[in-house]
Amino acid sequence: MTEPKTHTLEVPGATLHYDVREGGASDGPILLMIGSPMDATGFATLAGHFGDRTVVTYDPRGIGRSERTDGVAESTPDLHADDLDRLIAALGGGPVDIFASSGGAVNGLALVARHPERVRTLVAHEPPAAQTLPDRKEALAAVVHIRETYDRDGFGAAMAKFIVITSLRGDIPADFADLPTQSPADFGMPTEDDGSRDDALFRQNLITCTHYEHDFEAVRAAQTRVVVGVGVESEGEMACRSGAAVAERLGTKPVVFPSGHGGFLGNEFGMPGDPDAFAVTLRQVLNG
C-alpha cells in the first residue's frame, strides 16, 4: 500500500478532505472507511491491513480538515450521505465497499437508502440508531439531556455524561438526567468550561445522528449487501443494542466482531482495540 495522498472536494457548504491509499493487485472495488464524528486519522491502523485494496478515508464536513462554509451548526445523516455520494462520484462512481463505524454507520445506512447504486457492500459497525431501541424514549431523552448539559456547562461536563451513557449496559433509565454524575476529571476531561460551543460531536452530530429515522424499506430494497456488526465486548451497550435492532429491522443477524465499539483502532487515540483480529473478521465479511 502506498502512502496516502490527500485530495479536496468542493461540495455544497463544505470542502471535504480525503486520503487515497493505492492498493496492490486486488480487483476488489475501492474500500471506503468512514466514521462520524471521527475523522480519517482513526482508520490508519485498519487501513494498513488492506494493502491489497485501494483504501479511501475522509474527514466528514465540519470535522478535522473538512471545513464548513454554510454557517450551519448541525449536520444530518442525509447531508453526510449526499457528501459521500459526491465523494464516490469523484472516485469514479463506484460501487464501493464501505466499512462504517458508529455515526459513520448511521450515515452509511442513509447513503444506501438514498444512493444504493454507489455501494456494493456496507459493513455498518455499531450504529447508534437510538430510534430502533425498545427503550427509545428514555434513550433519546438522555441524549437530549447530554446536549443540554453541553449547551449549559460545556465540553467536560457533557463528555462525562456521554461516557456514562455509552458504557451503560442495559436499558437507559428514565431518570438518567437525575442520576449522580462523576466529575469530568474522573474521566480525564476538563472541569472548567472554556466557553466554546463548536464541538463536532455535541454541537453538530449528536442529536441528528441518534434521532435519525432510518428508511429501512429503502435499505432492504437496495441491491447493496448490508452487514451489521457488533462488538463481542460491547454486549448490552447502547450502540451494540442499536446494531442488533437495526439488523433485526433488515431481516438479518449481526456479525460479531472482536473487541468493542472501537475494536478496529490501533493506538491512534490511546484506546486500542484488537485491530489485527478485527481486520480478519472484516475481510471475511467483505469476501462474503
PDB file of C-alpha atoms in Angstrom:
ATOM      1  CA  MET A   1       0.000   0.000   0.000  1.00  0.00           C
ATOM      2  CA  THR A   2       1.306   3.439  -0.921  1.00  0.00           C
ATOM      3  CA  GLU A   3       1.429   6.427   1.396  1.00  0.00           C
ATOM      4  CA  PRO A   4      -1.918   8.258   1.479  1.00  0.00           C
ATOM      5  CA  LYS A   5      -2.381  11.082  -0.997  1.00  0.00           C
ATOM      6  CA  THR A   6      -4.687  13.865   0.160  1.00  0.00           C
ATOM      7  CA  HIS A   7      -7.286  15.429  -2.113  1.00  0.00           C
ATOM      8  CA  THR A   8     -10.037  18.010  -1.679  1.00  0.00           C
ATOM      9  CA  LEU A   9     -13.597  18.022  -2.959  1.00  0.00           C
ATOM     10  CA  GLU A  10     -15.898  21.033  -3.029  1.00  0.00           C
ATOM     11  CA  VAL A  11     -19.444  20.138  -2.026  1.00  0.00           C
ATOM     12  CA  PRO A  12     -22.355  22.463  -1.229  1.00  0.00           C
ATOM     13  CA  GLY A  13     -21.489  24.118   2.079  1.00  0.00           C
ATOM     14  CA  ALA A  14     -18.114  22.467   2.712  1.00  0.00           C
ATOM     15  CA  THR A  15     -14.695  21.495   1.430  1.00  0.00           C
ATOM     16  CA  LEU A  16     -14.042  17.803   2.073  1.00  0.00           C
ATOM     17  CA  HIS A  17     -10.559  16.380   2.530  1.00  0.00           C
ATOM     18  CA  TYR A  18      -9.975  12.733   1.686  1.00  0.00           C
ATOM     19  CA  ASP A  19      -6.985  10.399   1.501  1.00  0.00           C
ATOM     20  CA  VAL A  20      -6.337   7.685  -1.077  1.00  0.00           C
ATOM     21  CA  ARG A  21      -4.034   4.754  -0.337  1.00  0.00           C
ATOM     22  CA  GLU A  22      -3.402   2.911  -3.584  1.00  0.00           C
ATOM     23  CA  GLY A  23      -3.539  -0.844  -3.087  1.00  0.00           C
ATOM     24  CA  GLY A  24      -1.951  -3.846  -4.703  1.00  0.00           C
ATOM     25  CA  ALA A  25      -3.177  -6.327  -7.268  1.00  0.00           C
ATOM     26  CA  SER A  26      -6.675  -6.960  -5.912  1.00  0.00           C
ATOM     27  CA  ASP A  27      -9.507  -6.443  -8.355  1.00  0.00           C
ATOM     28  CA  GLY A  28     -11.871  -5.574  -5.493  1.00  0.00           C
ATOM     29  CA  PRO A  29     -13.600  -2.187  -5.517  1.00  0.00           C
ATOM     30  CA  ILE A  30     -12.395   0.781  -3.517  1.00  0.00           C
ATOM     31  CA  LEU A  31     -12.765   0.220   0.222  1.00  0.00           C
ATOM     32  CA  LEU A  32     -14.088   3.394   1.853  1.00  0.00           C
ATOM     33  CA  MET A  33     -13.714   3.663   5.636  1.00  0.00           C
ATOM     34  CA  ILE A  34     -15.968   6.220   7.312  1.00  0.00           C
ATOM     35  CA  GLY A  35     -16.707   7.410  10.821  1.00  0.00           C
ATOM     36  CA  SER A  36     -18.520  10.297  12.481  1.00  0.00           C
ATOM     37  CA  PRO A  37     -17.537  12.394  14.292  1.00  0.00           C
ATOM     38  CA  MET A  38     -14.195  10.571  13.984  1.00  0.00           C
ATOM     39  CA  ASP A  39     -12.051  11.771  11.105  1.00  0.00           C
ATOM     40  CA  ALA A  40      -9.689   9.856   8.819  1.00  0.00           C
ATOM     41  CA  THR A  41      -6.920   9.546  11.406  1.00  0.00           C
ATOM     42  CA  GLY A  42      -8.812   6.823  13.279  1.00  0.00           C
ATOM     43  CA  PHE A  43      -8.553   4.389  10.364  1.00  0.00           C
ATOM     44  CA  ALA A  44      -4.779   4.427   9.873  1.00  0.00           C
ATOM     45  CA  THR A  45      -4.173   1.070  11.555  1.00  0.00           C
ATOM     46  CA  LEU A  46      -7.134  -0.708   9.958  1.00  0.00           C
ATOM     47  CA  ALA A  47      -6.243   0.603   6.504  1.00  0.00           C
ATOM     48  CA  GLY A  48      -2.809  -0.938   6.878  1.00  0.00           C
ATOM     49  CA  HIS A  49      -4.402  -4.395   6.999  1.00  0.00           C
ATOM     50  CA  PHE A  50      -5.829  -3.954   3.492  1.00  0.00           C
ATOM     51  CA  GLY A  51      -2.721  -3.299   1.425  1.00  0.00           C
ATOM     52  CA  ASP A  52      -4.194  -5.285  -1.440  1.00  0.00           C
ATOM     53  CA  ARG A  53      -7.105  -2.839  -1.750  1.00  0.00           C
ATOM     54  CA  THR A  54      -7.282   0.841  -2.594  1.00  0.00           C
ATOM     55  CA  VAL A  55      -8.490   2.367   0.670  1.00  0.00           C
ATOM     56  CA  VAL A  56     -10.072   5.806   0.957  1.00  0.00           C
ATOM     57  CA  THR A  57     -10.674   7.678   4.204  1.00  0.00           C
ATOM     58  CA  TYR A  58     -12.153  11.134   4.685  1.00  0.00           C
ATOM     59  CA  ASP A  59     -12.969  13.838   7.195  1.00  0.00           C
ATOM     60  CA  PRO A  60     -16.738  14.470   7.336  1.00  0.00           C
ATOM     61  CA  ARG A  61     -17.889  18.055   6.949  1.00  0.00           C
ATOM     62  CA  GLY A  62     -17.079  20.228   9.940  1.00  0.00           C
ATOM     63  CA  ILE A  63     -14.589  17.671  11.288  1.00  0.00           C
ATOM     64  CA  GLY A  64     -10.801  17.605  11.074  1.00  0.00           C
ATOM     65  CA  ARG A  65      -9.630  19.196   7.829  1.00  0.00           C
ATOM     66  CA  SER A  66     -13.093  19.447   6.219  1.00  0.00           C
ATOM     67  CA  GLU A  67     -14.253  22.980   6.854  1.00  0.00           C
ATOM     68  CA  ARG A  68     -17.862  24.069   6.580  1.00  0.00           C
ATOM     69  CA  THR A  69     -18.741  27.149   4.555  1.00  0.00           C
ATOM     70  CA  ASP A  70     -22.515  27.089   5.046  1.00  0.00           C
ATOM     71  CA  GLY A  71     -22.581  28.551   8.563  1.00  0.00           C
ATOM     72  CA  VAL A  72     -24.962  25.791   9.724  1.00  0.00           C
ATOM     73  CA  ALA A  73     -24.432  24.351  13.208  1.00  0.00           C
ATOM     74  CA  GLU A  74     -25.730  20.808  12.682  1.00  0.00           C
ATOM     75  CA  SER A  75     -25.250  18.097  10.074  1.00  0.00           C
ATOM     76  CA  THR A  76     -27.827  15.428   9.333  1.00  0.00           C
ATOM     77  CA  PRO A  77     -27.150  11.864   8.181  1.00  0.00           C
ATOM     78  CA  ASP A  78     -28.839  12.755   4.896  1.00  0.00           C
ATOM     79  CA  LEU A  79     -26.392  15.625   4.409  1.00  0.00           C
ATOM     80  CA  HIS A  80     -23.440  13.341   5.179  1.00  0.00           C
ATOM     81  CA  ALA A  81     -24.896  10.746   2.802  1.00  0.00           C
ATOM     82  CA  ASP A  82     -25.048  13.284  -0.023  1.00  0.00           C
ATOM     83  CA  ASP A  83     -21.429  14.249   0.698  1.00  0.00           C
ATOM     84  CA  LEU A  84     -20.481  10.570   0.413  1.00  0.00           C
ATOM     85  CA  ASP A  85     -22.410  10.288  -2.835  1.00  0.00           C
ATOM     86  CA  ARG A  86     -20.349  13.140  -4.285  1.00  0.00           C
ATOM     87  CA  LEU A  87     -17.129  11.679  -2.892  1.00  0.00           C
ATOM     88  CA  ILE A  88     -17.782   8.295  -4.513  1.00  0.00           C
ATOM     89  CA  ALA A  89     -18.622  10.058  -7.773  1.00  0.00           C
ATOM     90  CA  ALA A  90     -15.239  11.812  -7.599  1.00  0.00           C
ATOM     91  CA  LEU A  91     -13.583   8.426  -7.048  1.00  0.00           C
ATOM     92  CA  GLY A  92     -15.096   7.061 -10.244  1.00  0.00           C
ATOM     93  CA  GLY A  93     -18.692   6.435  -9.313  1.00  0.00           C
ATOM     94  CA  GLY A  94     -18.436   3.090  -7.547  1.00  0.00           C
ATOM     95  CA  PRO A  95     -19.918   0.886  -6.442  1.00  0.00           C
ATOM     96  CA  VAL A  96     -17.531   0.785  -3.470  1.00  0.00           C
ATOM     97  CA  ASP A  97     -17.290  -1.318  -0.360  1.00  0.00           C
ATOM     98  CA  ILE A  98     -17.713   0.626   2.877  1.00  0.00           C
ATOM     99  CA  PHE A  99     -16.675  -0.077   6.435  1.00  0.00           C
ATOM    100  CA  ALA A 100     -18.619   2.383   8.584  1.00  0.00           C
ATOM    101  CA  SER A 101     -18.123   2.959  12.302  1.00  0.00           C
ATOM    102  CA  SER A 102     -20.574   4.413  14.847  1.00  0.00           C
ATOM    103  CA  GLY A 103     -22.101   7.623  13.482  1.00  0.00           C
ATOM    104  CA  GLY A 104     -20.482   6.741  10.187  1.00  0.00           C
ATOM    105  CA  ALA A 105     -22.612   3.587  10.161  1.00  0.00           C
ATOM    106  CA  VAL A 106     -25.742   5.733  10.534  1.00  0.00           C
ATOM    107  CA  ASN A 107     -24.539   7.854   7.619  1.00  0.00           C
ATOM    108  CA  GLY A 108     -23.714   4.728   5.613  1.00  0.00           C
ATOM    109  CA  LEU A 109     -27.233   3.382   6.045  1.00  0.00           C
ATOM    110  CA  ALA A 110     -28.604   6.751   4.928  1.00  0.00           C
ATOM    111  CA  LEU A 111     -26.325   6.577   1.877  1.00  0.00           C
ATOM    112  CA  VAL A 112     -27.654   3.140   0.909  1.00  0.00           C
ATOM    113  CA  ALA A 113     -31.238   4.353   1.279  1.00  0.00           C
ATOM    114  CA  ARG A 114     -30.600   7.463  -0.841  1.00  0.00           C
ATOM    115  CA  HIS A 115     -27.926   6.328  -3.307  1.00  0.00           C
ATOM    116  CA  PRO A 116     -27.872   2.496  -3.340  1.00  0.00           C
ATOM    117  CA  GLU A 117     -26.059   2.313  -6.677  1.00  0.00           C
ATOM    118  CA  ARG A 118     -22.942   3.734  -5.006  1.00  0.00           C
ATOM    119  CA  VAL A 119     -22.360   0.836  -2.584  1.00  0.00           C
ATOM    120  CA  ARG A 120     -21.673  -2.854  -3.208  1.00  0.00           C
ATOM    121  CA  THR A 121     -21.253  -3.893   0.452  1.00  0.00           C
ATOM    122  CA  LEU A 122     -21.836  -1.821   3.568  1.00  0.00           C
ATOM    123  CA  VAL A 123     -20.483  -3.088   6.881  1.00  0.00           C
ATOM    124  CA  ALA A 124     -22.253  -0.930   9.479  1.00  0.00           C
ATOM    125  CA  HIS A 125     -20.472  -1.412  12.804  1.00  0.00           C
ATOM    126  CA  GLU A 126     -22.492  -0.456  15.893  1.00  0.00           C
ATOM    127  CA  PRO A 127     -24.671   2.377  14.527  1.00  0.00           C
ATOM    128  CA  PRO A 128     -26.084   4.368  17.488  1.00  0.00           C
ATOM    129  CA  ALA A 129     -29.568   4.261  15.985  1.00  0.00           C
ATOM    130  CA  ALA A 130     -31.419   5.023  19.207  1.00  0.00           C
ATOM    131  CA  GLN A 131     -34.770   5.260  17.419  1.00  0.00           C
ATOM    132  CA  THR A 132     -34.689   1.473  16.926  1.00  0.00           C
ATOM    133  CA  LEU A 133     -34.392   0.606  20.623  1.00  0.00           C
ATOM    134  CA  PRO A 134     -37.295  -0.684  22.712  1.00  0.00           C
ATOM    135  CA  ASP A 135     -36.282   1.962  25.272  1.00  0.00           C
ATOM    136  CA  ARG A 136     -36.050   4.637  22.573  1.00  0.00           C
ATOM    137  CA  LYS A 137     -37.996   7.228  24.602  1.00  0.00           C
ATOM    138  CA  GLU A 138     -35.547   7.026  27.502  1.00  0.00           C
ATOM    139  CA  ALA A 139     -32.500   6.816  25.232  1.00  0.00           C
ATOM    140  CA  LEU A 140     -33.473   9.840  23.162  1.00  0.00           C
ATOM    141  CA  ALA A 141     -34.312  11.846  26.285  1.00  0.00           C
ATOM    142  CA  ALA A 142     -30.897  11.002  27.756  1.00  0.00           C
ATOM    143  CA  VAL A 143     -29.173  12.199  24.575  1.00  0.00           C
ATOM    144  CA  VAL A 144     -31.121  15.464  24.700  1.00  0.00           C
ATOM    145  CA  HIS A 145     -30.051  15.874  28.323  1.00  0.00           C
ATOM    146  CA  ILE A 146     -26.399  15.470  27.313  1.00  0.00           C
ATOM    147  CA  ARG A 147     -26.810  18.128  24.630  1.00  0.00           C
ATOM    148  CA  GLU A 148     -28.443  20.452  27.161  1.00  0.00           C
ATOM    149  CA  THR A 149     -25.541  19.791  29.535  1.00  0.00           C
ATOM    150  CA  TYR A 150     -23.116  20.774  26.777  1.00  0.00           C
ATOM    151  CA  ASP A 151     -25.022  23.961  25.992  1.00  0.00           C
ATOM    152  CA  ARG A 152     -25.135  24.897  29.668  1.00  0.00           C
ATOM    153  CA  ASP A 153     -21.847  23.610  31.122  1.00  0.00           C
ATOM    154  CA  GLY A 154     -19.515  22.897  28.228  1.00  0.00           C
ATOM    155  CA  PHE A 155     -17.460  20.017  26.883  1.00  0.00           C
ATOM    156  CA  GLY A 156     -16.123  18.330  30.035  1.00  0.00           C
ATOM    157  CA  ALA A 157     -19.467  18.026  31.794  1.00  0.00           C
ATOM    158  CA  ALA A 158     -21.162  16.725  28.651  1.00  0.00           C
ATOM    159  CA  MET A 159     -18.413  14.229  27.873  1.00  0.00           C
ATOM    160  CA  ALA A 160     -18.587  12.780  31.381  1.00  0.00           C
ATOM    161  CA  LYS A 161     -22.283  12.004  30.847  1.00  0.00           C
ATOM    162  CA  PHE A 162     -21.635  10.787  27.305  1.00  0.00           C
ATOM    163  CA  ILE A 163     -19.097   8.260  28.587  1.00  0.00           C
ATOM    164  CA  VAL A 164     -21.588   7.045  31.176  1.00  0.00           C
ATOM    165  CA  ILE A 165     -24.413   6.507  28.699  1.00  0.00           C
ATOM    166  CA  THR A 166     -22.257   4.846  26.044  1.00  0.00           C
ATOM    167  CA  SER A 167     -20.759   2.391  28.530  1.00  0.00           C
ATOM    168  CA  LEU A 168     -24.014   1.661  30.370  1.00  0.00           C
ATOM    169  CA  ARG A 169     -25.221  -1.912  29.830  1.00  0.00           C
ATOM    170  CA  GLY A 170     -28.937  -2.497  29.537  1.00  0.00           C
ATOM    171  CA  ASP A 171     -31.915  -0.203  29.139  1.00  0.00           C
ATOM    172  CA  ILE A 172     -31.434   3.523  29.637  1.00  0.00           C
ATOM    173  CA  PRO A 173     -33.126   4.547  32.903  1.00  0.00           C
ATOM    174  CA  ALA A 174     -35.944   7.066  32.700  1.00  0.00           C
ATOM    175  CA  ASP A 175     -34.283   9.141  35.428  1.00  0.00           C
ATOM    176  CA  PHE A 176     -30.872   9.331  33.677  1.00  0.00           C
ATOM    177  CA  ALA A 177     -30.865  13.126  33.928  1.00  0.00           C
ATOM    178  CA  ASP A 178     -31.290  12.937  37.709  1.00  0.00           C
ATOM    179  CA  LEU A 179     -28.617  10.327  38.403  1.00  0.00           C
ATOM    180  CA  PRO A 180     -25.489  11.411  40.317  1.00  0.00           C
ATOM    181  CA  THR A 181     -22.686  12.248  37.889  1.00  0.00           C
ATOM    182  CA  GLN A 182     -18.961  11.777  38.228  1.00  0.00           C
ATOM    183  CA  SER A 183     -16.614  14.695  37.859  1.00  0.00           C
ATOM    184  CA  PRO A 184     -15.210  15.196  34.358  1.00  0.00           C
ATOM    185  CA  ALA A 185     -11.788  14.902  35.993  1.00  0.00           C
ATOM    186  CA  ASP A 186     -12.549  11.258  36.777  1.00  0.00           C
ATOM    187  CA  PHE A 187     -12.515  10.639  33.019  1.00  0.00           C
ATOM    188  CA  GLY A 188      -9.538  12.869  32.298  1.00  0.00           C
ATOM    189  CA  MET A 189     -11.794  15.648  30.987  1.00  0.00           C
ATOM    190  CA  PRO A 190     -11.521  19.377  31.752  1.00  0.00           C
ATOM    191  CA  THR A 191     -13.593  20.586  34.661  1.00  0.00           C
ATOM    192  CA  GLU A 192     -13.637  24.224  33.564  1.00  0.00           C
ATOM    193  CA  ASP A 193     -15.937  25.485  30.834  1.00  0.00           C
ATOM    194  CA  ASP A 194     -13.848  27.324  28.227  1.00  0.00           C
ATOM    195  CA  GLY A 195     -16.966  28.868  26.690  1.00  0.00           C
ATOM    196  CA  SER A 196     -16.638  27.193  23.288  1.00  0.00           C
ATOM    197  CA  ARG A 197     -19.683  25.505  21.787  1.00  0.00           C
ATOM    198  CA  ASP A 198     -18.333  24.205  18.475  1.00  0.00           C
ATOM    199  CA  ASP A 199     -17.531  20.587  19.310  1.00  0.00           C
ATOM    200  CA  ALA A 200     -18.295  18.327  16.331  1.00  0.00           C
ATOM    201  CA  LEU A 201     -19.859  15.585  18.442  1.00  0.00           C
ATOM    202  CA  PHE A 202     -22.043  17.591  20.777  1.00  0.00           C
ATOM    203  CA  ARG A 203     -22.944  20.565  18.603  1.00  0.00           C
ATOM    204  CA  GLN A 204     -23.026  19.105  15.118  1.00  0.00           C
ATOM    205  CA  ASN A 205     -23.924  15.404  15.130  1.00  0.00           C
ATOM    206  CA  LEU A 206     -25.196  14.104  18.487  1.00  0.00           C
ATOM    207  CA  ILE A 207     -28.903  14.825  18.118  1.00  0.00           C
ATOM    208  CA  THR A 208     -29.234  14.387  14.370  1.00  0.00           C
ATOM    209  CA  CYS A 209     -27.410  11.050  14.393  1.00  0.00           C
ATOM    210  CA  THR A 210     -29.167   9.344  17.300  1.00  0.00           C
ATOM    211  CA  HIS A 211     -32.611  10.721  16.437  1.00  0.00           C
ATOM    212  CA  TYR A 212     -32.428   9.847  12.743  1.00  0.00           C
ATOM    213  CA  GLU A 213     -35.410   7.937  11.346  1.00  0.00           C
ATOM    214  CA  HIS A 214     -33.946   5.292   9.039  1.00  0.00           C
ATOM    215  CA  ASP A 215     -35.704   4.281   5.823  1.00  0.00           C
ATOM    216  CA  PHE A 216     -35.375   0.544   6.364  1.00  0.00           C
ATOM    217  CA  GLU A 217     -37.718  -0.242   3.497  1.00  0.00           C
ATOM    218  CA  ALA A 218     -35.356   1.529   1.095  1.00  0.00           C
ATOM    219  CA  VAL A 219     -32.300  -0.186   2.592  1.00  0.00           C
ATOM    220  CA  ARG A 220     -33.947  -3.607   2.280  1.00  0.00           C
ATOM    221  CA  ALA A 221     -34.899  -2.854  -1.330  1.00  0.00           C
ATOM    222  CA  ALA A 222     -31.384  -1.757  -2.308  1.00  0.00           C
ATOM    223  CA  GLN A 223     -29.078  -4.008  -4.291  1.00  0.00           C
ATOM    224  CA  THR A 224     -26.427  -3.245  -1.694  1.00  0.00           C
ATOM    225  CA  ARG A 225     -25.375  -6.066   0.614  1.00  0.00           C
ATOM    226  CA  VAL A 226     -25.694  -4.667   4.148  1.00  0.00           C
ATOM    227  CA  VAL A 227     -23.990  -6.368   7.094  1.00  0.00           C
ATOM    228  CA  VAL A 228     -24.406  -5.019  10.617  1.00  0.00           C
ATOM    229  CA  GLY A 229     -21.517  -5.592  13.021  1.00  0.00           C
ATOM    230  CA  VAL A 230     -21.460  -5.559  16.823  1.00  0.00           C
ATOM    231  CA  GLY A 231     -18.561  -5.921  19.242  1.00  0.00           C
ATOM    232  CA  VAL A 232     -18.172  -9.014  21.392  1.00  0.00           C
ATOM    233  CA  GLU A 233     -17.128  -6.768  24.294  1.00  0.00           C
ATOM    234  CA  SER A 234     -19.985  -4.303  23.734  1.00  0.00           C
ATOM    235  CA  GLU A 235     -22.859  -6.535  24.727  1.00  0.00           C
ATOM    236  CA  GLY A 236     -25.623  -4.550  26.407  1.00  0.00           C
ATOM    237  CA  GLU A 237     -24.245  -1.139  25.434  1.00  0.00           C
ATOM    238  CA  MET A 238     -26.488   1.249  23.534  1.00  0.00           C
ATOM    239  CA  ALA A 239     -24.583   1.172  20.225  1.00  0.00           C
ATOM    240  CA  CYS A 240     -24.403  -2.627  20.298  1.00  0.00           C
ATOM    241  CA  ARG A 241     -28.096  -2.949  21.137  1.00  0.00           C
ATOM    242  CA  SER A 242     -28.896  -0.480  18.359  1.00  0.00           C
ATOM    243  CA  GLY A 243     -26.834  -2.505  15.910  1.00  0.00           C
ATOM    244  CA  ALA A 244     -28.725  -5.658  16.787  1.00  0.00           C
ATOM    245  CA  ALA A 245     -32.033  -3.787  16.429  1.00  0.00           C
ATOM    246  CA  VAL A 246     -31.017  -2.441  13.002  1.00  0.00           C
ATOM    247  CA  ALA A 247     -30.099  -5.950  11.846  1.00  0.00           C
ATOM    248  CA  GLU A 248     -33.486  -7.211  13.011  1.00  0.00           C
ATOM    249  CA  ARG A 249     -35.248  -4.450  11.070  1.00  0.00           C
ATOM    250  CA  LEU A 250     -33.285  -5.515   7.988  1.00  0.00           C
ATOM    251  CA  GLY A 251     -34.200  -9.176   8.498  1.00  0.00           C
ATOM    252  CA  THR A 252     -30.613 -10.259   9.190  1.00  0.00           C
ATOM    253  CA  LYS A 253     -28.445 -11.193  12.131  1.00  0.00           C
ATOM    254  CA  PRO A 254     -25.465  -9.082  13.223  1.00  0.00           C
ATOM    255  CA  VAL A 255     -21.916 -10.308  12.741  1.00  0.00           C
ATOM    256  CA  VAL A 256     -19.921 -10.334  15.978  1.00  0.00           C
ATOM    257  CA  PHE A 257     -16.558  -8.587  15.675  1.00  0.00           C
ATOM    258  CA  PRO A 258     -13.611  -8.829  18.087  1.00  0.00           C
ATOM    259  CA  SER A 259     -13.246  -6.231  20.842  1.00  0.00           C
ATOM    260  CA  GLY A 260     -15.689  -3.385  21.413  1.00  0.00           C
ATOM    261  CA  HIS A 261     -17.021  -0.205  19.848  1.00  0.00           C
ATOM    262  CA  GLY A 262     -13.554   0.926  18.755  1.00  0.00           C
ATOM    263  CA  GLY A 263     -12.275  -2.573  18.110  1.00  0.00           C
ATOM    264  CA  PHE A 264     -10.559  -1.587  14.847  1.00  0.00           C
ATOM    265  CA  LEU A 265      -8.438   1.140  16.458  1.00  0.00           C
ATOM    266  CA  GLY A 266      -4.707   0.895  16.921  1.00  0.00           C
ATOM    267  CA  ASN A 267      -3.179   3.433  19.262  1.00  0.00           C
ATOM    268  CA  GLU A 268      -4.470   6.437  17.329  1.00  0.00           C
ATOM    269  CA  PHE A 269      -6.283   7.817  20.365  1.00  0.00           C
ATOM    270  CA  GLY A 270      -4.635   5.858  23.163  1.00  0.00           C
ATOM    271  CA  MET A 271      -7.565   3.418  23.380  1.00  0.00           C
ATOM    272  CA  PRO A 272      -6.504   0.455  21.222  1.00  0.00           C
ATOM    273  CA  GLY A 273      -8.902  -2.319  20.366  1.00  0.00           C
ATOM    274  CA  ASP A 274      -7.856  -5.527  18.622  1.00  0.00           C
ATOM    275  CA  PRO A 275      -7.230  -4.330  15.060  1.00  0.00           C
ATOM    276  CA  ASP A 276      -5.430  -7.487  13.880  1.00  0.00           C
ATOM    277  CA  ALA A 277      -8.336  -9.776  14.735  1.00  0.00           C
ATOM    278  CA  PHE A 278     -10.864  -7.129  13.713  1.00  0.00           C
ATOM    279  CA  ALA A 279      -9.332  -6.902  10.239  1.00  0.00           C
ATOM    280  CA  VAL A 280      -9.530 -10.671   9.803  1.00  0.00           C
ATOM    281  CA  THR A 281     -13.269 -10.628  10.516  1.00  0.00           C
ATOM    282  CA  LEU A 282     -13.820  -7.587   8.308  1.00  0.00           C
ATOM    283  CA  ARG A 283     -12.015  -9.262   5.415  1.00  0.00           C
ATOM    284  CA  GLN A 284     -14.133 -12.387   5.836  1.00  0.00           C
ATOM    285  CA  VAL A 285     -17.308 -10.283   5.777  1.00  0.00           C
ATOM    286  CA  LEU A 286     -16.225  -8.295   2.716  1.00  0.00           C
ATOM    287  CA  ASN A 287     -15.394 -11.517   0.909  1.00  0.00           C
ATOM    288  CA  GLY A 288     -18.948 -12.715   1.536  1.00  0.00           C
TER     289      GLY A 288
END
